[in-house]
Amino acid sequence: MSEAPPVRGRRFTVEKGLPVLWCVGAFFLVAVPVGGLVWRSLQIGDTGVLGLGNYSAALAEPGIIEAIFNSLWIGLATTAGALLIAVPFAFFVSRTDMPARKFFRSVAVLTFAAPGFIAAMGWILLLGPRNGLLNQYVLTPLGLPAFNIFGPQGIVLVLSFFLYPLIFLPVTDALDNMDSRLEEAAASLGAGRWHTLRRIVLPLILPPVFSGSLLVFISAFVIFGPVALLGGPVGFQTIPTAMLQLMSFPPRIEYAAVLALPVLVVLGGLLVLQRRLYGRRRYTTVGGKPGQQRRIQLGRWRWLAFLGGFAVIMISVVLPFGVLLLTSFRKAIGLPLSWDNLVLFDNYRALFDQPEIMLSFWNSLWISVVATVGSIVFAVLAAWLVSRARSRFTGVIQPAMLAPLAFPGAILGIAMIIAFSGQPFWIGGTVAIMLLAYLIRVVPQSFTYIHAGFAQLGGETEEAARSLGASWSETMRRVTVPLLRGPILSVAVLNFVLLFRELDISIFLYTGTNSVAPVVLYNLAAESRFQLMGALSVVVLAVNLGIVLLARRFLGVKLSH
């Protein structure tokens, strides 16, 4: 018994060091980028003098005020468009006998595997003013005016159909869990179908509608790729594209930092509001019991509803990504679409024959994998400290882990350049800075999934392992982590899919020596090398869709939340 205290002290040495380890990680992943952004926004030139002069100077730059206004109204218009698509679609999928409901739901989930800027590339090929296939072969022959996808109207169209799942999925979930006895009770009291929908159903789905709308607005407000591709040719700018212009020669990084900080504060506040509203989730059940469903019989209207759902899938997935597949087999864009203008593997062979493109592809693969693994390890540590430990840092861990949610890609890219490009780190222009930025990008969702997994696990099994002499690391490796297999696999797939397509961060950190596949795709589109762009798009989409489908089929992974 006399030797028990020393043994116990050695056993808990690792655990006592875990809060310190987390603090070191949080310092580099959160404090350094945010602190660097604030410091650079206040630093006047290279003098080291601090002040607010950069703020007035940045706002006086040509086009900055207009870019801020453009971001605002693009966000609002996209939110309105996504609502018009998502809410009726969710109702028909969840509460009616519309055909192919499971198919529509699955395709909406798979939309997350497809980057928005690739969808924009597809719509350029479909509705470009000169060679757009729909303009050439559908609208013009019918005597209709050609639609020009370039400009704000094209941006809103593409973003609405790309972002609608952010509203569709939570609203569908709410409708699935809503007890239809409420509607039956209203009907028994003489309420009509429209009255019941307005007074019963809509109020119960308002929380997910509002939550999803906030996410759509935030995403559209700060998205880079579709705006750059569809707005660039007509000089239309939003905040992220204006930031990239400020980073061009001569770089005015202090102005970009000034533009980033207010956006960071506003988005952070909106995300806090969203989590408070949506975190309650009281609208999903009645009396603590799962909802009992009675589907509405549409009769002869069910096939009209099916056509509406089919149109959403065609516009959001089939047309933009189908035309990229077709383009990957074309000889030339300017020639008519005919058998003579088709090839089989020539464009793919040309793709694989270019070392710089293949290098970027492999960079995207390994950086996405390593960043995914790193974020999960860090998230497991943080979730364990919150759920199992009694640490003085417990109260700040969760806010710190979720803080990167407020970093849009463009702002995170700017912050990384400021914080890590110069001394003492000197990793600017390397794959290391890309890897670190990717890791920061996915830390919040890793923590969210794994923390939820810990909440569902009782601590008894771990305590039993410790009482039998297992060390902390052995308990984590052989007990805790295996029990968290579901959340870990789910967030691993989600992280990889998000990172493998990541353009908004990559375009700001790209220097020519740290190329990744999304940047190459963007450059191919900007250079009008559409055949290679189509081939690489197909490869990227095949990897992401393959990962998602395999995970859903063999691992039971769900990405719907």
mmCIF file with all atom_site columns, C-alpha atoms in Angstrom, residues 87-262:
data_model
loop_
_atom_site.group_PDB
_atom_site.id
_atom_site.type_symbol
_atom_site.label_atom_id
_atom_site.label_alt_id
_atom_site.label_comp_id
_atom_site.label_asym_id
_atom_site.label_entity_id
_atom_site.label_seq_id
_atom_site.pdbx_PDB_ins_code
_atom_site.Cartn_x
_atom_site.Cartn_y
_atom_site.Cartn_z
_atom_site.occupancy
_atom_site.B_iso_or_equiv
_atom_site.pdbx_formal_charge
_atom_site.auth_seq_id
_atom_site.auth_comp_id
_atom_site.auth_asym_id
_atom_site.auth_atom_id
_atom_site.pdbx_PDB_model_num
ATOM 1   C CA . VAL A 1 87  ? -39.338 24.384 -47.918 1.00 0.00 ? 87  VAL A CA 1
ATOM 2   C CA . PRO A 1 88  ? -41.926 23.083 -50.453 1.00 0.00 ? 88  PRO A CA 1
ATOM 3   C CA . PHE A 1 89  ? -39.508 20.361 -51.565 1.00 0.00 ? 89  PHE A CA 1
ATOM 4   C CA . ALA A 1 90  ? -38.986 19.244 -47.948 1.00 0.00 ? 90  ALA A CA 1
ATOM 5   C CA . PHE A 1 91  ? -42.737 19.143 -47.314 1.00 0.00 ? 91  PHE A CA 1
ATOM 6   C CA . PHE A 1 92  ? -43.423 16.998 -50.385 1.00 0.00 ? 92  PHE A CA 1
ATOM 7   C CA . VAL A 1 93  ? -40.536 14.633 -49.585 1.00 0.00 ? 93  VAL A CA 1
ATOM 8   C CA . SER A 1 94  ? -41.446 14.181 -45.922 1.00 0.00 ? 94  SER A CA 1
ATOM 9   C CA . ARG A 1 95  ? -45.230 14.468 -45.683 1.00 0.00 ? 95  ARG A CA 1
ATOM 10  C CA . THR A 1 96  ? -46.719 13.320 -48.989 1.00 0.00 ? 96  THR A CA 1
ATOM 11  C CA . ASP A 1 97  ? -46.811 10.203 -51.153 1.00 0.00 ? 97  ASP A CA 1
ATOM 12  C CA . MET A 1 98  ? -44.743 11.835 -53.912 1.00 0.00 ? 98  MET A CA 1
ATOM 13  C CA . PRO A 1 99  ? -42.779 9.158  -55.825 1.00 0.00 ? 99  PRO A CA 1
ATOM 14  C CA . ALA A 1 100 ? -38.975 8.798  -55.410 1.00 0.00 ? 100 ALA A CA 1
ATOM 15  C CA . ARG A 1 101 ? -38.824 10.525 -52.021 1.00 0.00 ? 101 ARG A CA 1
ATOM 16  C CA . LYS A 1 102 ? -35.776 8.543  -50.820 1.00 0.00 ? 102 LYS A CA 1
ATOM 17  C CA . PHE A 1 103 ? -33.949 9.249  -54.062 1.00 0.00 ? 103 PHE A CA 1
ATOM 18  C CA . PHE A 1 104 ? -34.530 12.996 -53.790 1.00 0.00 ? 104 PHE A CA 1
ATOM 19  C CA . ARG A 1 105 ? -33.366 13.004 -50.171 1.00 0.00 ? 105 ARG A CA 1
ATOM 20  C CA . SER A 1 106 ? -30.188 11.078 -51.005 1.00 0.00 ? 106 SER A CA 1
ATOM 21  C CA . VAL A 1 107 ? -29.275 13.334 -53.906 1.00 0.00 ? 107 VAL A CA 1
ATOM 22  C CA . ALA A 1 108 ? -29.717 16.398 -51.684 1.00 0.00 ? 108 ALA A CA 1
ATOM 23  C CA . VAL A 1 109 ? -27.236 14.888 -49.217 1.00 0.00 ? 109 VAL A CA 1
ATOM 24  C CA . LEU A 1 110 ? -24.778 14.100 -52.013 1.00 0.00 ? 110 LEU A CA 1
ATOM 25  C CA . THR A 1 111 ? -24.854 17.752 -53.081 1.00 0.00 ? 111 THR A CA 1
ATOM 26  C CA . PHE A 1 112 ? -22.343 18.378 -50.279 1.00 0.00 ? 112 PHE A CA 1
ATOM 27  C CA . ALA A 1 113 ? -19.789 16.353 -52.237 1.00 0.00 ? 113 ALA A CA 1
ATOM 28  C CA . ALA A 1 114 ? -19.971 18.777 -55.172 1.00 0.00 ? 114 ALA A CA 1
ATOM 29  C CA . PRO A 1 115 ? -18.169 22.133 -54.882 1.00 0.00 ? 115 PRO A CA 1
ATOM 30  C CA . GLY A 1 116 ? -20.113 25.268 -55.737 1.00 0.00 ? 116 GLY A CA 1
ATOM 31  C CA . PHE A 1 117 ? -17.431 26.586 -58.054 1.00 0.00 ? 117 PHE A CA 1
ATOM 32  C CA . ILE A 1 118 ? -17.593 23.377 -60.112 1.00 0.00 ? 118 ILE A CA 1
ATOM 33  C CA . ALA A 1 119 ? -21.356 23.847 -60.424 1.00 0.00 ? 119 ALA A CA 1
ATOM 34  C CA . ALA A 1 120 ? -20.640 27.396 -61.637 1.00 0.00 ? 120 ALA A CA 1
ATOM 35  C CA . MET A 1 121 ? -18.250 25.969 -64.253 1.00 0.00 ? 121 MET A CA 1
ATOM 36  C CA . GLY A 1 122 ? -21.004 23.674 -65.452 1.00 0.00 ? 122 GLY A CA 1
ATOM 37  C CA . TRP A 1 123 ? -23.458 26.540 -65.814 1.00 0.00 ? 123 TRP A CA 1
ATOM 38  C CA . ILE A 1 124 ? -20.901 28.554 -67.776 1.00 0.00 ? 124 ILE A CA 1
ATOM 39  C CA . LEU A 1 125 ? -20.849 25.686 -70.277 1.00 0.00 ? 125 LEU A CA 1
ATOM 40  C CA . LEU A 1 126 ? -24.658 25.551 -70.301 1.00 0.00 ? 126 LEU A CA 1
ATOM 41  C CA . LEU A 1 127 ? -25.623 29.234 -70.350 1.00 0.00 ? 127 LEU A CA 1
ATOM 42  C CA . GLY A 1 128 ? -22.521 31.053 -71.483 1.00 0.00 ? 128 GLY A CA 1
ATOM 43  C CA . PRO A 1 129 ? -23.528 33.815 -73.944 1.00 0.00 ? 129 PRO A CA 1
ATOM 44  C CA . ARG A 1 130 ? -21.429 32.459 -76.821 1.00 0.00 ? 130 ARG A CA 1
ATOM 45  C CA . ASN A 1 131 ? -21.129 28.669 -76.560 1.00 0.00 ? 131 ASN A CA 1
ATOM 46  C CA . GLY A 1 132 ? -23.615 27.692 -73.835 1.00 0.00 ? 132 GLY A CA 1
ATOM 47  C CA . LEU A 1 133 ? -25.300 24.441 -74.855 1.00 0.00 ? 133 LEU A CA 1
ATOM 48  C CA . LEU A 1 134 ? -28.744 25.384 -73.528 1.00 0.00 ? 134 LEU A CA 1
ATOM 49  C CA . ASN A 1 135 ? -28.566 28.725 -75.302 1.00 0.00 ? 135 ASN A CA 1
ATOM 50  C CA . GLN A 1 136 ? -27.408 27.080 -78.552 1.00 0.00 ? 136 GLN A CA 1
ATOM 51  C CA . TYR A 1 137 ? -29.660 24.043 -78.692 1.00 0.00 ? 137 TYR A CA 1
ATOM 52  C CA . VAL A 1 138 ? -32.733 24.919 -76.598 1.00 0.00 ? 138 VAL A CA 1
ATOM 53  C CA . LEU A 1 139 ? -33.439 28.615 -76.063 1.00 0.00 ? 139 LEU A CA 1
ATOM 54  C CA . THR A 1 140 ? -32.357 30.003 -79.449 1.00 0.00 ? 140 THR A CA 1
ATOM 55  C CA . PRO A 1 141 ? -34.172 27.337 -81.556 1.00 0.00 ? 141 PRO A CA 1
ATOM 56  C CA . LEU A 1 142 ? -37.334 28.022 -79.544 1.00 0.00 ? 142 LEU A CA 1
ATOM 57  C CA . GLY A 1 143 ? -37.070 31.703 -80.323 1.00 0.00 ? 143 GLY A CA 1
ATOM 58  C CA . LEU A 1 144 ? -36.346 32.588 -76.706 1.00 0.00 ? 144 LEU A CA 1
ATOM 59  C CA . PRO A 1 145 ? -33.667 35.108 -75.705 1.00 0.00 ? 145 PRO A CA 1
ATOM 60  C CA . ALA A 1 146 ? -30.360 33.625 -74.626 1.00 0.00 ? 146 ALA A CA 1
ATOM 61  C CA . PHE A 1 147 ? -29.675 33.688 -70.898 1.00 0.00 ? 147 PHE A CA 1
ATOM 62  C CA . ASN A 1 148 ? -26.341 35.192 -69.850 1.00 0.00 ? 148 ASN A CA 1
ATOM 63  C CA . ILE A 1 149 ? -25.094 33.336 -66.778 1.00 0.00 ? 149 ILE A CA 1
ATOM 64  C CA . PHE A 1 150 ? -22.422 35.974 -66.098 1.00 0.00 ? 150 PHE A CA 1
ATOM 65  C CA . GLY A 1 151 ? -23.470 38.563 -63.558 1.00 0.00 ? 151 GLY A CA 1
ATOM 66  C CA . PRO A 1 152 ? -25.430 38.713 -60.291 1.00 0.00 ? 152 PRO A CA 1
ATOM 67  C CA . GLN A 1 153 ? -28.480 36.924 -61.712 1.00 0.00 ? 153 GLN A CA 1
ATOM 68  C CA . GLY A 1 154 ? -26.340 33.909 -62.565 1.00 0.00 ? 154 GLY A CA 1
ATOM 69  C CA . ILE A 1 155 ? -24.651 33.965 -59.151 1.00 0.00 ? 155 ILE A CA 1
ATOM 70  C CA . VAL A 1 156 ? -27.999 33.937 -57.327 1.00 0.00 ? 156 VAL A CA 1
ATOM 71  C CA . LEU A 1 157 ? -29.306 31.117 -59.559 1.00 0.00 ? 157 LEU A CA 1
ATOM 72  C CA . VAL A 1 158 ? -26.275 28.880 -58.990 1.00 0.00 ? 158 VAL A CA 1
ATOM 73  C CA . LEU A 1 159 ? -26.008 29.581 -55.251 1.00 0.00 ? 159 LEU A CA 1
ATOM 74  C CA . SER A 1 160 ? -29.730 29.045 -54.627 1.00 0.00 ? 160 SER A CA 1
ATOM 75  C CA . PHE A 1 161 ? -29.652 25.551 -56.122 1.00 0.00 ? 161 PHE A CA 1
ATOM 76  C CA . PHE A 1 162 ? -26.287 24.742 -54.559 1.00 0.00 ? 162 PHE A CA 1
ATOM 77  C CA . LEU A 1 163 ? -27.112 25.868 -51.006 1.00 0.00 ? 163 LEU A CA 1
ATOM 78  C CA . TYR A 1 164 ? -30.772 24.841 -50.702 1.00 0.00 ? 164 TYR A CA 1
ATOM 79  C CA . PRO A 1 165 ? -29.851 21.547 -48.880 1.00 0.00 ? 165 PRO A CA 1
ATOM 80  C CA . LEU A 1 166 ? -28.781 23.649 -45.870 1.00 0.00 ? 166 LEU A CA 1
ATOM 81  C CA . ILE A 1 167 ? -32.487 24.422 -45.421 1.00 0.00 ? 167 ILE A CA 1
ATOM 82  C CA . PHE A 1 168 ? -33.969 21.289 -46.992 1.00 0.00 ? 168 PHE A CA 1
ATOM 83  C CA . LEU A 1 169 ? -32.202 18.764 -44.729 1.00 0.00 ? 169 LEU A CA 1
ATOM 84  C CA . PRO A 1 170 ? -33.070 20.233 -41.294 1.00 0.00 ? 170 PRO A CA 1
ATOM 85  C CA . VAL A 1 171 ? -36.630 21.048 -42.374 1.00 0.00 ? 171 VAL A CA 1
ATOM 86  C CA . THR A 1 172 ? -37.104 17.504 -43.666 1.00 0.00 ? 172 THR A CA 1
ATOM 87  C CA . ASP A 1 173 ? -35.746 16.186 -40.370 1.00 0.00 ? 173 ASP A CA 1
ATOM 88  C CA . ALA A 1 174 ? -38.212 18.355 -38.423 1.00 0.00 ? 174 ALA A CA 1
ATOM 89  C CA . LEU A 1 175 ? -41.157 17.267 -40.573 1.00 0.00 ? 175 LEU A CA 1
ATOM 90  C CA . ASP A 1 176 ? -40.144 13.610 -40.245 1.00 0.00 ? 176 ASP A CA 1
ATOM 91  C CA . ASN A 1 177 ? -40.270 13.847 -36.450 1.00 0.00 ? 177 ASN A CA 1
ATOM 92  C CA . MET A 1 178 ? -43.409 15.952 -36.186 1.00 0.00 ? 178 MET A CA 1
ATOM 93  C CA . ASP A 1 179 ? -46.413 14.071 -34.795 1.00 0.00 ? 179 ASP A CA 1
ATOM 94  C CA . SER A 1 180 ? -49.213 14.200 -37.368 1.00 0.00 ? 180 SER A CA 1
ATOM 95  C CA . ARG A 1 181 ? -51.791 13.860 -34.585 1.00 0.00 ? 181 ARG A CA 1
ATOM 96  C CA . LEU A 1 182 ? -51.536 17.623 -34.170 1.00 0.00 ? 182 LEU A CA 1
ATOM 97  C CA . GLU A 1 183 ? -52.771 18.076 -37.726 1.00 0.00 ? 183 GLU A CA 1
ATOM 98  C CA . GLU A 1 184 ? -55.463 15.440 -37.238 1.00 0.00 ? 184 GLU A CA 1
ATOM 99  C CA . ALA A 1 185 ? -56.694 17.242 -34.128 1.00 0.00 ? 185 ALA A CA 1
ATOM 100 C CA . ALA A 1 186 ? -56.866 20.530 -36.028 1.00 0.00 ? 186 ALA A CA 1
ATOM 101 C CA . ALA A 1 187 ? -58.778 18.844 -38.869 1.00 0.00 ? 187 ALA A CA 1
ATOM 102 C CA . SER A 1 188 ? -61.236 17.292 -36.398 1.00 0.00 ? 188 SER A CA 1
ATOM 103 C CA . LEU A 1 189 ? -61.986 20.794 -35.111 1.00 0.00 ? 189 LEU A CA 1
ATOM 104 C CA . GLY A 1 190 ? -62.892 21.928 -38.605 1.00 0.00 ? 190 GLY A CA 1
ATOM 105 C CA . ALA A 1 191 ? -59.621 23.495 -39.736 1.00 0.00 ? 191 ALA A CA 1
ATOM 106 C CA . GLY A 1 192 ? -58.929 23.278 -43.454 1.00 0.00 ? 192 GLY A CA 1
ATOM 107 C CA . ARG A 1 193 ? -55.682 21.997 -44.929 1.00 0.00 ? 193 ARG A CA 1
ATOM 108 C CA . TRP A 1 194 ? -54.287 25.478 -45.629 1.00 0.00 ? 194 TRP A CA 1
ATOM 109 C CA . HIS A 1 195 ? -55.265 26.735 -42.164 1.00 0.00 ? 195 HIS A CA 1
ATOM 110 C CA . THR A 1 196 ? -53.597 23.686 -40.544 1.00 0.00 ? 196 THR A CA 1
ATOM 111 C CA . LEU A 1 197 ? -50.465 24.194 -42.597 1.00 0.00 ? 197 LEU A CA 1
ATOM 112 C CA . ARG A 1 198 ? -50.266 27.885 -41.676 1.00 0.00 ? 198 ARG A CA 1
ATOM 113 C CA . ARG A 1 199 ? -51.147 27.605 -37.975 1.00 0.00 ? 199 ARG A CA 1
ATOM 114 C CA . ILE A 1 200 ? -49.667 24.192 -37.031 1.00 0.00 ? 200 ILE A CA 1
ATOM 115 C CA . VAL A 1 201 ? -46.967 23.004 -39.424 1.00 0.00 ? 201 VAL A CA 1
ATOM 116 C CA . LEU A 1 202 ? -45.196 26.261 -40.326 1.00 0.00 ? 202 LEU A CA 1
ATOM 117 C CA . PRO A 1 203 ? -44.728 27.484 -36.723 1.00 0.00 ? 203 PRO A CA 1
ATOM 118 C CA . LEU A 1 204 ? -43.203 24.115 -35.753 1.00 0.00 ? 204 LEU A CA 1
ATOM 119 C CA . ILE A 1 205 ? -40.642 24.198 -38.558 1.00 0.00 ? 205 ILE A CA 1
ATOM 120 C CA . LEU A 1 206 ? -39.675 27.854 -38.098 1.00 0.00 ? 206 LEU A CA 1
ATOM 121 C CA . PRO A 1 207 ? -36.549 27.048 -35.999 1.00 0.00 ? 207 PRO A CA 1
ATOM 122 C CA . PRO A 1 208 ? -34.900 24.864 -38.678 1.00 0.00 ? 208 PRO A CA 1
ATOM 123 C CA . VAL A 1 209 ? -36.090 27.239 -41.401 1.00 0.00 ? 209 VAL A CA 1
ATOM 124 C CA . PHE A 1 210 ? -34.462 30.174 -39.636 1.00 0.00 ? 210 PHE A CA 1
ATOM 125 C CA . SER A 1 211 ? -31.347 28.170 -38.783 1.00 0.00 ? 211 SER A CA 1
ATOM 126 C CA . GLY A 1 212 ? -30.890 26.920 -42.326 1.00 0.00 ? 212 GLY A CA 1
ATOM 127 C CA . SER A 1 213 ? -31.581 30.371 -43.742 1.00 0.00 ? 213 SER A CA 1
ATOM 128 C CA . LEU A 1 214 ? -28.829 31.840 -41.574 1.00 0.00 ? 214 LEU A CA 1
ATOM 129 C CA . LEU A 1 215 ? -26.366 29.242 -42.855 1.00 0.00 ? 215 LEU A CA 1
ATOM 130 C CA . VAL A 1 216 ? -27.377 29.945 -46.461 1.00 0.00 ? 216 VAL A CA 1
ATOM 131 C CA . PHE A 1 217 ? -26.990 33.696 -45.956 1.00 0.00 ? 217 PHE A CA 1
ATOM 132 C CA . ILE A 1 218 ? -23.575 33.304 -44.313 1.00 0.00 ? 218 ILE A CA 1
ATOM 133 C CA . SER A 1 219 ? -22.366 30.922 -47.026 1.00 0.00 ? 219 SER A CA 1
ATOM 134 C CA . ALA A 1 220 ? -23.557 33.152 -49.885 1.00 0.00 ? 220 ALA A CA 1
ATOM 135 C CA . PHE A 1 221 ? -22.279 36.305 -48.176 1.00 0.00 ? 221 PHE A CA 1
ATOM 136 C CA . VAL A 1 222 ? -18.666 35.073 -48.108 1.00 0.00 ? 222 VAL A CA 1
ATOM 137 C CA . ILE A 1 223 ? -18.407 32.484 -50.903 1.00 0.00 ? 223 ILE A CA 1
ATOM 138 C CA . PHE A 1 224 ? -15.607 33.057 -53.398 1.00 0.00 ? 224 PHE A CA 1
ATOM 139 C CA . GLY A 1 225 ? -15.578 30.557 -56.282 1.00 0.00 ? 225 GLY A CA 1
ATOM 140 C CA . PRO A 1 226 ? -18.970 31.048 -57.994 1.00 0.00 ? 226 PRO A CA 1
ATOM 141 C CA . VAL A 1 227 ? -18.769 34.829 -57.549 1.00 0.00 ? 227 VAL A CA 1
ATOM 142 C CA . ALA A 1 228 ? -15.267 35.003 -59.048 1.00 0.00 ? 228 ALA A CA 1
ATOM 143 C CA . LEU A 1 229 ? -16.177 32.810 -62.030 1.00 0.00 ? 229 LEU A CA 1
ATOM 144 C CA . LEU A 1 230 ? -19.597 34.304 -62.784 1.00 0.00 ? 230 LEU A CA 1
ATOM 145 C CA . GLY A 1 231 ? -19.031 37.873 -61.628 1.00 0.00 ? 231 GLY A CA 1
ATOM 146 C CA . GLY A 1 232 ? -15.421 38.416 -62.642 1.00 0.00 ? 232 GLY A CA 1
ATOM 147 C CA . PRO A 1 233 ? -16.034 38.718 -66.427 1.00 0.00 ? 233 PRO A CA 1
ATOM 148 C CA . VAL A 1 234 ? -18.539 41.557 -65.850 1.00 0.00 ? 234 VAL A CA 1
ATOM 149 C CA . GLY A 1 235 ? -16.636 43.276 -63.026 1.00 0.00 ? 235 GLY A CA 1
ATOM 150 C CA . PHE A 1 236 ? -19.060 42.225 -60.275 1.00 0.00 ? 236 PHE A CA 1
ATOM 151 C CA . GLN A 1 237 ? -17.306 41.935 -56.907 1.00 0.00 ? 237 GLN A CA 1
ATOM 152 C CA . THR A 1 238 ? -18.192 40.880 -53.384 1.00 0.00 ? 238 THR A CA 1
ATOM 153 C CA . ILE A 1 239 ? -16.103 40.973 -50.225 1.00 0.00 ? 239 ILE A CA 1
ATOM 154 C CA . PRO A 1 240 ? -14.003 37.832 -50.931 1.00 0.00 ? 240 PRO A CA 1
ATOM 155 C CA . THR A 1 241 ? -13.162 38.805 -54.508 1.00 0.00 ? 241 THR A CA 1
ATOM 156 C CA . ALA A 1 242 ? -12.330 42.338 -53.362 1.00 0.00 ? 242 ALA A CA 1
ATOM 157 C CA . MET A 1 243 ? -9.986  40.822 -50.771 1.00 0.00 ? 243 MET A CA 1
ATOM 158 C CA . LEU A 1 244 ? -8.184  38.817 -53.433 1.00 0.00 ? 244 LEU A CA 1
ATOM 159 C CA . GLN A 1 245 ? -7.770  41.963 -55.508 1.00 0.00 ? 245 GLN A CA 1
ATOM 160 C CA . LEU A 1 246 ? -6.290  43.740 -52.474 1.00 0.00 ? 246 LEU A CA 1
ATOM 161 C CA . MET A 1 247 ? -3.782  40.888 -52.201 1.00 0.00 ? 247 MET A CA 1
ATOM 162 C CA . SER A 1 248 ? -2.574  41.360 -55.799 1.00 0.00 ? 248 SER A CA 1
ATOM 163 C CA . PHE A 1 249 ? 0.475   43.452 -56.634 1.00 0.00 ? 249 PHE A CA 1
ATOM 164 C CA . PRO A 1 250 ? 1.104   45.704 -54.827 1.00 0.00 ? 250 PRO A CA 1
ATOM 165 C CA . PRO A 1 251 ? -0.382  43.743 -51.914 1.00 0.00 ? 251 PRO A CA 1
ATOM 166 C CA . ARG A 1 252 ? -2.336  45.790 -49.384 1.00 0.00 ? 252 ARG A CA 1
ATOM 167 C CA . ILE A 1 253 ? -2.801  43.093 -46.796 1.00 0.00 ? 253 ILE A CA 1
ATOM 168 C CA . GLU A 1 254 ? -3.656  45.598 -44.044 1.00 0.00 ? 254 GLU A CA 1
ATOM 169 C CA . TYR A 1 255 ? -6.702  46.693 -46.057 1.00 0.00 ? 255 TYR A CA 1
ATOM 170 C CA . ALA A 1 256 ? -7.751  43.067 -46.523 1.00 0.00 ? 256 ALA A CA 1
ATOM 171 C CA . ALA A 1 257 ? -7.442  42.585 -42.750 1.00 0.00 ? 257 ALA A CA 1
ATOM 172 C CA . VAL A 1 258 ? -9.624  45.645 -42.179 1.00 0.00 ? 258 VAL A CA 1
ATOM 173 C CA . LEU A 1 259 ? -12.280 44.240 -44.507 1.00 0.00 ? 259 LEU A CA 1
ATOM 174 C CA . ALA A 1 260 ? -12.112 40.863 -42.765 1.00 0.00 ? 260 ALA A CA 1
ATOM 175 C CA . LEU A 1 261 ? -12.574 41.888 -39.131 1.00 0.00 ? 261 LEU A CA 1
ATOM 176 C CA . PRO A 1 262 ? -16.136 43.339 -39.254 1.00 0.00 ? 262 PRO A CA 1
#
